[in-house]
Amino acid sequence: MRLQKYLSQSGVASRRNSEQLIKDGRVKVNGETVTAMGVIISPETDRVEVDNRPIKTVIRHEYFLLYKPVGYVTTLKDQFGRPTIRDLLADVKVRVYPVGRLDMDTSGVLLLTNNGEMANRLTHPSFGVEKEYLARVRDLPDAQALATLAKGVNLLDGMTAPATVRLVKGGRPTSVVSLTIKEGRNRQVRRMFEAVGHPVVSLKRVRFGPLTLSDMQAGSWRNLTSKEVAQLKKHVQR
Ligand code: URA
């Protein structure tokens, strides 16, 4: 970013006055006075001072909800060249990162943000953010299987924490089950159903904390509402 643009965006001065500040030798980049116009800086890594006072950069926090479709990897760049969620966010110009991960073959709610602190908290088990999944599973889970899912399943990486389970549509050869968990282990939902003898046929995350898909289409994204952002912030308060 050009130095004068950076200064004006940081709220130091208007664009024109920022140029004057530079000409007057009042601006330093990484300790060196810069008087030339058009110097390019990296807001994230370069240290800019005006009158020897560091500029506080206000990074605008941005929040997006993506309805991830099946067939996309939850990463911004895939080493195998597979389709990634980045492909679906082509017109999002800010650099944002996914909060947690959905498997390639899982669809549903995926939050993206550049608020790193919030992302850390939302994925940390101690904050216990609820993730609700709709799973189409093989065959018809009986009451005992559902109770086991709710109480805790013994997986290779330990017992799962208590979960909320509801049989949405029982049937054969498949049933639909809603499962709400507060953990986020690798392929957890699939492993839980596998463990009780009802492998997942398809999986969709319908809720992440307060965030739902409402009437979105798979593959589309939207900005969070200010209410949703406030709800998330409240959730990760300590
Ligand atoms: N659990 C899974 O098994 N897969 C996901 O993508 C998310 C949760």
CSV table of N, CA and C and ligand atoms in Angstrom, one decimal, residues 101-103 106 133 187-190 203, ligand 1:
chain,number,residue,atom,x,y,z
A,101,ARG,N,-12.9,-26.2,10.6
A,101,ARG,CA,-12.8,-26.8,9.3
A,101,ARG,C,-14.0,-27.7,9.1
A,102,LEU,N,-14.4,-27.8,7.8
A,102,LEU,CA,-15.4,-28.9,7.4
A,102,LEU,C,-14.7,-29.8,6.5
A,103,ASP,N,-15.0,-31.1,6.6
A,103,ASP,CA,-14.4,-32.0,5.6
A,103,ASP,C,-14.8,-31.7,4.2
A,106,THR,N,-18.3,-32.6,3.6
A,106,THR,CA,-19.3,-32.0,4.5
A,106,THR,C,-19.7,-30.6,3.9
A,133,TYR,N,-25.2,-30.5,13.6
A,133,TYR,CA,-25.0,-31.2,12.3
A,133,TYR,C,-26.3,-31.9,12.0
A,187,ARG,N,-13.0,-35.1,12.1
A,187,ARG,CA,-14.1,-36.0,11.6
A,187,ARG,C,-14.9,-36.6,12.7
A,188,GLN,N,-15.1,-35.8,13.7
A,188,GLN,CA,-15.7,-36.3,15.0
A,188,GLN,C,-17.1,-36.9,14.7
A,189,VAL,N,-18.0,-36.2,14.0
A,189,VAL,CA,-19.4,-36.6,13.8
A,189,VAL,C,-19.4,-37.9,13.1
A,190,ARG,N,-18.6,-38.0,12.0
A,190,ARG,CA,-18.5,-39.3,11.3
A,190,ARG,C,-18.1,-40.4,12.1
A,203,LEU,N,-23.4,-35.3,5.4
A,203,LEU,CA,-23.3,-34.5,6.6
A,203,LEU,C,-23.3,-33.0,6.3
B,1,URA,N1,-17.5,-33.7,12.0
B,1,URA,C1,-17.2,-34.4,10.9
B,1,URA,O1,-17.1,-35.7,10.9
B,1,URA,N2,-16.9,-33.8,9.7
B,1,URA,C2,-17.0,-32.4,9.6
B,1,URA,O2,-16.8,-31.9,8.6
B,1,URA,C3,-17.4,-31.7,10.8
B,1,URA,C4,-17.6,-32.4,11.9
